[in-house]
Structure formats: C-alpha cells, structure tokens
Amino acid sequence: MQGYVDCHCHISAKDFDKDLEEVVQSAKQAGLLAILAVAEHAGEFEKIIELTQRFPGFVFPCLGVHPVQEFSPEQQRGASLEDLDAALPLIEKYKDQLVAIGEVGLDFTPRFVKGETDKDVQRKVLIRQAQIAKELDLPLNVHSRSAGRPTIQLLKEQGVEKALLHAFDGKPSVAMEGVKAGYYFSIPPSIVRSEQKQKLVKQLPLENICLETDSPALGPEKQVRNEPRNVVVSAEFISRVKGVSLQTVMDVTTQNALRLFPRIKNKLRP
C-alpha cells in the first residue's frame, strides 16, 4: 500500500473544527494513508474517539496525558497525578481501539518547571503511562522538549521497547542513544526552517525515521496553521538531506510506522 503516515497530529484541535472534512480530504489527496491523532488531556479523549469513528481506517487514536496541560495560554502548567487519574478510566475504556499511548513525555522548559519537584511529578506521570503501555502492549508517542536525554534515559530504565520520539529537539548524539534502544524519531515540516532538525536527520538512520506534522503546530511557515498534507514537506526534505528518492523515504518511513504501530496495518482503508 503506497502512501504516507502522519505519526503525530493534533487533528482534534479547535483549529480544525470549521473545515475538518476539507483538511482530511486534502491529506488523502496528498497521499496520506493514516493520521495518528494524539491527545494532551482527558478532556479531548472522547473527541478523538469520535474522529476515529468519523474517519475509520484513516484516523487512529493515541490517548495519553501530555507533560504540559495547555487548556489556554493563561492556564499552561505541568501535568499532575490528578490529570493522570482523570485519564486512566478512559484509557481503560478505549484500550482495544488505541494504537499508542500518547502524547506523553517530559517537558523541562523553564516556564513549566520551577524545580526538581515539578520534574519528579512529570516523571511519575510518564512512568505510570509507560507501565500502562507495556501492560497493553502498545507503543508510546513521546514528547521530550528540553528533556531529550532524561526522556530517553527514563524510557530505557522503564524497559520501554517501542517508542516514537516526536519533534525531538536534542542533540543528534543524544538521539543516537534512542536509536540504540530501538526507538523511532518523527520529523515535522518545520525541518525546512530548523537547523537542529536538519542536523538530526543527517545523523539518524532512515530505518529509525517516521513522518509527522504535529498539526496545527510545527508547519513549514511560522504562525501558519499546519495540516497533515504537509507531511509530504517533511518527506521531500528528508529525501534531499539523505540523498535518496522521495519514493524510498515514503516506503521506508511508512514501513517503520506500521512496524511501530502494528494495530494500524489491518485497519487501513485502501
């Protein structure tokens, strides 16, 4: 089956409420086979499940608690154990439909972390979700802003074998520690304007690369809404950096995605 997989997308964001049908149609026309819809908090779990029912065989659910809870710009804060408690019953309810636990991870950006206590809470929330993923035999869809090394270290300590590090912002040398652990790294369209992402792709083996958009964020242009169709922008740039054909990038990254998220394979609609 030919096409791309957007391995990390916030298709449930309000930014898409007015024209979601057109956004999905545009993605299909651009050659996408699947979109993995990631969650940030329990309040959007039901919406994501509804979207997977509205677009069966194309939108696939990942439910989890993000390390930063962003209900509005004024209410940004680090995730708490109470946030996790609210999410657990819904993860249990929909466990058979999930393709991953996510978006989970660590975010040590200074405005969200005032000290070691805040970091410890984030670690506890991530550890519990890593345990749940192992219990359900699901991969993790992972956020690691300003926390690349600690995130990879924690995943390894917890015995996590299947993980996607999305929009990784750390050094290539740190990413290679994840490669050794068998983890994958998804590349957003913002690579066209990110020297760090370009250096990362040069170092990463294609066999460990997946594609993502992180829509509506991380598009090719700042402050312009990103869409799943822009996953092709990522693929084209990777093709140039790696010196391989676009077809090769599509084939390898899609096989990587289906290997990491095996529950997708039998549900794809041709």
mmCIF file of C-alpha atoms in Angstrom:
data_model
loop_
_atom_site.group_PDB
_atom_site.id
_atom_site.type_symbol
_atom_site.label_atom_id
_atom_site.label_comp_id
_atom_site.label_asym_id
_atom_site.label_seq_id
_atom_site.Cartn_x
_atom_site.Cartn_y
_atom_site.Cartn_z
ATOM 1 C CA MET A 1 0.000 0.000 0.000
ATOM 2 C CA GLN A 2 1.533 3.279 -1.164
ATOM 3 C CA GLY A 3 1.337 6.448 0.926
ATOM 4 C CA TYR A 4 2.473 8.389 3.970
ATOM 5 C CA VAL A 5 1.654 8.077 7.658
ATOM 6 C CA ASP A 6 1.392 11.185 9.855
ATOM 7 C CA CYS A 7 2.549 9.628 13.126
ATOM 8 C CA HIS A 8 1.776 12.602 15.378
ATOM 9 C CA CYS A 9 -1.067 15.029 14.740
ATOM 10 C CA HIS A 10 -3.464 17.091 16.862
ATOM 11 C CA ILE A 11 -6.368 16.678 14.455
ATOM 12 C CA SER A 12 -8.762 17.197 17.395
ATOM 13 C CA ALA A 13 -7.532 20.789 17.880
ATOM 14 C CA LYS A 14 -10.115 23.561 17.646
ATOM 15 C CA ASP A 15 -8.106 24.986 14.718
ATOM 16 C CA PHE A 16 -9.654 22.257 12.541
ATOM 17 C CA ASP A 17 -13.263 22.406 13.748
ATOM 18 C CA LYS A 18 -14.546 24.570 10.889
ATOM 19 C CA ASP A 19 -13.019 22.731 7.919
ATOM 20 C CA LEU A 20 -12.039 19.260 9.124
ATOM 21 C CA GLU A 21 -13.644 17.444 6.182
ATOM 22 C CA GLU A 22 -11.598 19.532 3.742
ATOM 23 C CA VAL A 23 -8.403 19.033 5.783
ATOM 24 C CA VAL A 24 -8.859 15.241 5.762
ATOM 25 C CA GLN A 25 -9.714 15.175 2.058
ATOM 26 C CA SER A 26 -6.668 17.309 1.274
ATOM 27 C CA ALA A 27 -4.497 14.914 3.272
ATOM 28 C CA LYS A 28 -5.793 11.916 1.333
ATOM 29 C CA GLN A 29 -5.196 13.700 -1.973
ATOM 30 C CA ALA A 30 -1.603 14.398 -0.867
ATOM 31 C CA GLY A 31 -1.066 10.665 -0.463
ATOM 32 C CA LEU A 32 -1.634 10.039 3.240
ATOM 33 C CA LEU A 33 -2.686 6.565 4.335
ATOM 34 C CA ALA A 34 -3.229 7.360 8.003
ATOM 35 C CA ILE A 35 -3.176 10.037 10.682
ATOM 36 C CA LEU A 36 -2.350 9.234 14.303
ATOM 37 C CA ALA A 37 -4.417 11.567 16.460
ATOM 38 C CA VAL A 38 -2.622 12.274 19.739
ATOM 39 C CA ALA A 39 -4.253 13.600 22.897
ATOM 40 C CA GLU A 40 -2.974 16.001 25.545
ATOM 41 C CA HIS A 41 -5.548 15.583 28.340
ATOM 42 C CA ALA A 42 -8.609 13.526 29.272
ATOM 43 C CA GLY A 43 -10.962 16.305 28.149
ATOM 44 C CA GLU A 44 -10.276 15.567 24.481
ATOM 45 C CA PHE A 45 -10.271 11.757 24.597
ATOM 46 C CA GLU A 46 -13.926 11.373 23.579
ATOM 47 C CA LYS A 47 -13.481 13.819 20.685
ATOM 48 C CA ILE A 48 -10.536 11.820 19.348
ATOM 49 C CA ILE A 49 -12.507 8.574 19.543
ATOM 50 C CA GLU A 50 -15.378 10.266 17.695
ATOM 51 C CA LEU A 51 -12.969 11.385 14.952
ATOM 52 C CA THR A 52 -11.690 7.835 14.517
ATOM 53 C CA GLN A 53 -15.303 6.715 14.051
ATOM 54 C CA ARG A 54 -15.980 9.575 11.646
ATOM 55 C CA PHE A 55 -12.907 8.717 9.553
ATOM 56 C CA PRO A 56 -12.499 4.946 10.049
ATOM 57 C CA GLY A 57 -9.365 3.374 8.683
ATOM 58 C CA PHE A 58 -7.721 6.786 8.323
ATOM 59 C CA VAL A 59 -7.641 8.490 11.746
ATOM 60 C CA PHE A 60 -6.251 6.338 14.577
ATOM 61 C CA PRO A 61 -6.344 7.182 18.310
ATOM 62 C CA CYS A 62 -3.476 7.697 20.757
ATOM 63 C CA LEU A 63 -4.641 8.643 24.255
ATOM 64 C CA GLY A 64 -2.352 9.958 26.976
ATOM 65 C CA VAL A 65 -1.520 12.821 29.330
ATOM 66 C CA HIS A 66 0.901 15.418 27.951
ATOM 67 C CA PRO A 67 3.576 16.720 30.374
ATOM 68 C CA VAL A 68 2.194 20.251 29.899
ATOM 69 C CA GLN A 69 -1.508 20.895 30.308
ATOM 70 C CA GLU A 70 -2.434 23.737 27.949
ATOM 71 C CA PHE A 71 -6.142 24.434 28.325
ATOM 72 C CA SER A 72 -5.483 28.043 27.321
ATOM 73 C CA PRO A 73 -2.334 30.195 27.086
ATOM 74 C CA GLU A 74 -3.081 31.582 30.564
ATOM 75 C CA GLN A 75 -3.577 28.125 32.097
ATOM 76 C CA GLN A 76 -0.410 26.342 30.977
ATOM 77 C CA ARG A 77 1.040 24.179 33.741
ATOM 78 C CA GLY A 78 2.859 20.936 34.279
ATOM 79 C CA ALA A 79 0.839 17.727 34.334
ATOM 80 C CA SER A 80 -0.231 16.387 37.712
ATOM 81 C CA LEU A 81 -1.095 12.952 39.063
ATOM 82 C CA GLU A 82 -4.711 14.175 39.233
ATOM 83 C CA ASP A 83 -4.629 14.729 35.457
ATOM 84 C CA LEU A 84 -3.492 11.138 35.076
ATOM 85 C CA ASP A 85 -6.229 9.871 37.417
ATOM 86 C CA ALA A 86 -8.839 11.555 35.214
ATOM 87 C CA ALA A 87 -7.399 9.892 32.111
ATOM 88 C CA LEU A 88 -6.951 6.317 33.314
ATOM 89 C CA PRO A 89 -10.629 5.200 33.218
ATOM 90 C CA LEU A 90 -10.967 6.426 29.627
ATOM 91 C CA ILE A 91 -7.739 4.740 28.542
ATOM 92 C CA GLU A 92 -9.110 1.540 30.049
ATOM 93 C CA LYS A 93 -12.474 2.066 28.306
ATOM 94 C CA TYR A 94 -10.934 2.520 24.850
ATOM 95 C CA LYS A 95 -7.836 0.339 25.224
ATOM 96 C CA ASP A 96 -8.795 -2.049 22.426
ATOM 97 C CA GLN A 97 -9.110 0.803 19.918
ATOM 98 C CA LEU A 98 -5.815 2.525 20.714
ATOM 99 C CA VAL A 99 -2.729 2.316 18.508
ATOM 100 C CA ALA A 100 -0.468 4.009 21.100
ATOM 101 C CA ILE A 101 -0.370 5.774 24.451
ATOM 102 C CA GLY A 102 0.313 9.427 23.760
ATOM 103 C CA GLU A 103 1.124 12.184 23.793
ATOM 104 C CA VAL A 104 3.242 11.526 26.895
ATOM 105 C CA GLY A 105 6.704 12.580 27.967
ATOM 106 C CA LEU A 106 8.764 15.214 29.743
ATOM 107 C CA ASP A 107 8.927 18.968 29.207
ATOM 108 C CA PHE A 108 11.650 20.747 31.158
ATOM 109 C CA THR A 109 11.080 24.146 29.527
ATOM 110 C CA PRO A 110 11.813 26.633 32.370
ATOM 111 C CA ARG A 111 8.336 28.197 32.403
ATOM 112 C CA PHE A 112 6.785 24.807 33.244
ATOM 113 C CA VAL A 113 9.441 23.630 35.705
ATOM 114 C CA LYS A 114 10.214 25.595 38.843
ATOM 115 C CA GLY A 115 12.378 22.938 40.455
ATOM 116 C CA GLU A 116 13.087 19.242 40.953
ATOM 117 C CA THR A 117 9.635 18.667 42.466
ATOM 118 C CA ASP A 118 7.942 19.632 39.178
ATOM 119 C CA LYS A 119 10.307 17.360 37.257
ATOM 120 C CA ASP A 120 9.584 14.479 39.649
ATOM 121 C CA VAL A 121 5.829 14.803 39.118
ATOM 122 C CA GLN A 122 6.299 14.720 35.347
ATOM 123 C CA ARG A 123 8.492 11.634 35.699
ATOM 124 C CA LYS A 124 5.843 9.869 37.814
ATOM 125 C CA VAL A 125 3.135 10.648 35.250
ATOM 126 C CA LEU A 126 5.333 9.324 32.438
ATOM 127 C CA ILE A 127 6.423 6.208 34.340
ATOM 128 C CA ARG A 128 2.812 5.216 35.022
ATOM 129 C CA GLN A 129 1.886 5.675 31.378
ATOM 130 C CA ALA A 130 4.932 3.683 30.286
ATOM 131 C CA GLN A 131 3.730 0.871 32.549
ATOM 132 C CA ILE A 132 0.236 1.052 31.044
ATOM 133 C CA ALA A 133 1.687 0.898 27.520
ATOM 134 C CA LYS A 134 3.639 -2.227 28.430
ATOM 135 C CA GLU A 135 0.560 -3.807 30.017
ATOM 136 C CA LEU A 136 -1.464 -3.133 26.862
ATOM 137 C CA ASP A 137 1.433 -3.986 24.518
ATOM 138 C CA LEU A 138 1.240 -0.537 22.944
ATOM 139 C CA PRO A 139 3.990 1.871 21.854
ATOM 140 C CA LEU A 140 4.471 5.323 23.355
ATOM 141 C CA ASN A 141 4.096 8.555 21.349
ATOM 142 C CA VAL A 142 6.571 10.772 23.191
ATOM 143 C CA HIS A 143 7.164 14.494 23.788
ATOM 144 C CA SER A 144 10.627 15.487 25.070
ATOM 145 C CA ARG A 145 11.033 19.263 24.828
ATOM 146 C CA SER A 146 14.200 20.477 26.562
ATOM 147 C CA ALA A 147 14.417 16.978 28.043
ATOM 148 C CA GLY A 148 15.814 14.688 25.334
ATOM 149 C CA ARG A 149 18.413 12.856 27.390
ATOM 150 C CA PRO A 150 16.291 12.467 30.561
ATOM 151 C CA THR A 151 13.344 11.192 28.496
ATOM 152 C CA ILE A 152 15.357 8.551 26.654
ATOM 153 C CA GLN A 153 17.061 7.547 29.906
ATOM 154 C CA LEU A 154 13.718 7.132 31.693
ATOM 155 C CA LEU A 155 12.220 5.112 28.833
ATOM 156 C CA LYS A 156 15.207 2.769 28.883
ATOM 157 C CA GLU A 157 15.066 2.451 32.690
ATOM 158 C CA GLN A 158 11.389 1.501 32.429
ATOM 159 C CA GLY A 159 12.132 -1.159 29.852
ATOM 160 C CA VAL A 160 10.204 0.594 27.093
ATOM 161 C CA GLU A 161 10.975 -1.109 23.792
ATOM 162 C CA LYS A 162 8.533 0.658 21.448
ATOM 163 C CA ALA A 163 8.580 4.451 21.328
ATOM 164 C CA LEU A 164 8.294 7.332 18.897
ATOM 165 C CA LEU A 165 10.219 10.459 19.889
ATOM 166 C CA HIS A 166 8.278 13.227 18.176
ATOM 167 C CA ALA A 167 9.873 16.513 17.036
ATOM 168 C CA PHE A 168 12.998 15.688 19.037
ATOM 169 C CA ASP A 169 14.864 18.907 19.918
ATOM 170 C CA GLY A 170 18.008 17.417 21.431
ATOM 171 C CA LYS A 171 21.474 16.791 20.026
ATOM 172 C CA PRO A 172 21.972 14.089 17.378
ATOM 173 C CA SER A 173 24.366 12.300 19.762
ATOM 174 C CA VAL A 174 21.553 12.016 22.331
ATOM 175 C CA ALA A 175 19.127 10.822 19.664
ATOM 176 C CA MET A 176 21.567 8.060 18.762
ATOM 177 C CA GLU A 177 21.150 6.697 22.295
ATOM 178 C CA GLY A 178 17.483 6.285 21.404
ATOM 179 C CA VAL A 179 18.378 4.613 18.109
ATOM 180 C CA LYS A 180 20.472 2.069 20.031
ATOM 181 C CA ALA A 181 17.403 1.358 22.181
ATOM 182 C CA GLY A 182 15.340 0.746 19.024
ATOM 183 C CA TYR A 183 13.291 3.947 19.183
ATOM 184 C CA TYR A 184 11.972 5.910 16.228
ATOM 185 C CA PHE A 185 12.054 9.668 15.597
ATOM 186 C CA SER A 186 9.350 11.528 13.674
ATOM 187 C CA ILE A 187 10.229 14.619 11.670
ATOM 188 C CA PRO A 188 7.806 17.577 11.261
ATOM 189 C CA PRO A 189 7.603 20.000 8.299
ATOM 190 C CA SER A 190 9.338 22.662 10.410
ATOM 191 C CA ILE A 191 12.567 20.897 9.407
ATOM 192 C CA VAL A 192 12.680 23.316 6.464
ATOM 193 C CA ARG A 193 13.414 26.159 8.924
ATOM 194 C CA SER A 194 15.184 24.238 11.715
ATOM 195 C CA GLU A 195 18.937 23.721 11.565
ATOM 196 C CA GLN A 196 18.683 21.418 14.578
ATOM 197 C CA LYS A 197 16.188 19.110 12.813
ATOM 198 C CA GLN A 198 18.331 19.118 9.672
ATOM 199 C CA LYS A 199 21.396 18.018 11.661
ATOM 200 C CA LEU A 200 19.275 15.369 13.369
ATOM 201 C CA VAL A 201 18.091 13.870 10.073
ATOM 202 C CA LYS A 202 21.653 13.756 8.728
ATOM 203 C CA GLN A 203 22.658 11.557 11.684
ATOM 204 C CA LEU A 204 19.579 9.359 12.073
ATOM 205 C CA PRO A 205 19.367 6.157 10.037
ATOM 206 C CA LEU A 206 16.365 6.236 7.692
ATOM 207 C CA GLU A 207 15.318 2.951 9.332
ATOM 208 C CA ASN A 208 14.606 4.921 12.537
ATOM 209 C CA ILE A 209 12.747 7.845 10.942
ATOM 210 C CA CYS A 210 8.992 8.365 10.744
ATOM 211 C CA LEU A 211 6.996 11.335 9.482
ATOM 212 C CA GLU A 212 4.730 13.680 11.417
ATOM 213 C CA THR A 213 3.161 17.109 11.180
ATOM 214 C CA ASP A 214 2.252 17.904 14.816
ATOM 215 C CA SER A 215 -0.583 19.849 13.155
ATOM 216 C CA PRO A 216 -1.652 22.540 13.732
ATOM 217 C CA ALA A 217 1.873 23.409 15.017
ATOM 218 C CA LEU A 218 5.367 22.969 13.510
ATOM 219 C CA GLY A 219 4.464 23.782 9.914
ATOM 220 C CA PRO A 220 6.860 24.898 7.194
ATOM 221 C CA GLU A 221 5.939 28.525 7.912
ATOM 222 C CA LYS A 222 5.805 30.147 11.353
ATOM 223 C CA GLN A 223 2.395 31.238 12.624
ATOM 224 C CA VAL A 224 0.623 29.496 9.721
ATOM 225 C CA ARG A 225 -1.683 26.579 10.557
ATOM 226 C CA ASN A 226 -0.013 23.290 9.749
ATOM 227 C CA GLU A 227 -2.005 20.438 8.183
ATOM 228 C CA PRO A 228 -1.495 16.682 7.757
ATOM 229 C CA ARG A 229 -0.939 17.107 3.994
ATOM 230 C CA ASN A 230 2.357 18.856 4.869
ATOM 231 C CA VAL A 231 3.832 15.523 5.904
ATOM 232 C CA VAL A 232 4.985 15.467 2.262
ATOM 233 C CA VAL A 233 7.134 18.549 3.022
ATOM 234 C CA SER A 234 8.968 16.511 5.668
ATOM 235 C CA ALA A 235 9.443 13.610 3.267
ATOM 236 C CA GLU A 236 10.779 15.811 0.475
ATOM 237 C CA PHE A 237 13.315 17.493 2.765
ATOM 238 C CA ILE A 238 14.478 14.157 4.200
ATOM 239 C CA SER A 239 14.884 12.913 0.628
ATOM 240 C CA ARG A 240 17.236 15.808 -0.157
ATOM 241 C CA VAL A 241 19.218 15.529 3.089
ATOM 242 C CA LYS A 242 19.654 11.768 2.760
ATOM 243 C CA GLY A 243 20.270 11.796 -0.992
ATOM 244 C CA VAL A 244 17.626 9.144 -1.656
ATOM 245 C CA SER A 245 14.443 9.209 -3.712
ATOM 246 C CA LEU A 246 11.149 10.502 -2.347
ATOM 247 C CA GLN A 247 9.704 7.056 -3.069
ATOM 248 C CA THR A 248 12.344 5.480 -0.816
ATOM 249 C CA VAL A 249 11.562 7.913 2.014
ATOM 250 C CA MET A 250 7.852 7.168 1.683
ATOM 251 C CA ASP A 251 8.334 3.398 1.582
ATOM 252 C CA VAL A 252 10.796 3.188 4.488
ATOM 253 C CA THR A 253 9.053 5.664 6.818
ATOM 254 C CA THR A 254 5.672 4.021 6.223
ATOM 255 C CA GLN A 255 7.083 0.567 6.906
ATOM 256 C CA ASN A 256 8.685 1.979 10.063
ATOM 257 C CA ALA A 257 5.313 3.383 11.155
ATOM 258 C CA LEU A 258 3.483 0.107 10.513
ATOM 259 C CA ARG A 259 6.180 -1.786 12.394
ATOM 260 C CA LEU A 260 5.958 0.555 15.382
ATOM 261 C CA PHE A 261 2.146 0.826 15.324
ATOM 262 C CA PRO A 262 1.066 -2.649 14.161
ATOM 263 C CA ARG A 263 -2.599 -2.134 15.066
ATOM 264 C CA ILE A 264 -2.911 0.225 12.097
ATOM 265 C CA LYS A 265 -1.977 -2.346 9.495
ATOM 266 C CA ASN A 266 -5.181 -4.381 9.367
ATOM 267 C CA LYS A 267 -7.482 -1.363 9.621
ATOM 268 C CA LEU A 268 -6.132 0.789 6.766
ATOM 269 C CA ARG A 269 -8.649 1.595 4.059
ATOM 270 C CA PRO A 270 -7.205 1.283 0.541
#
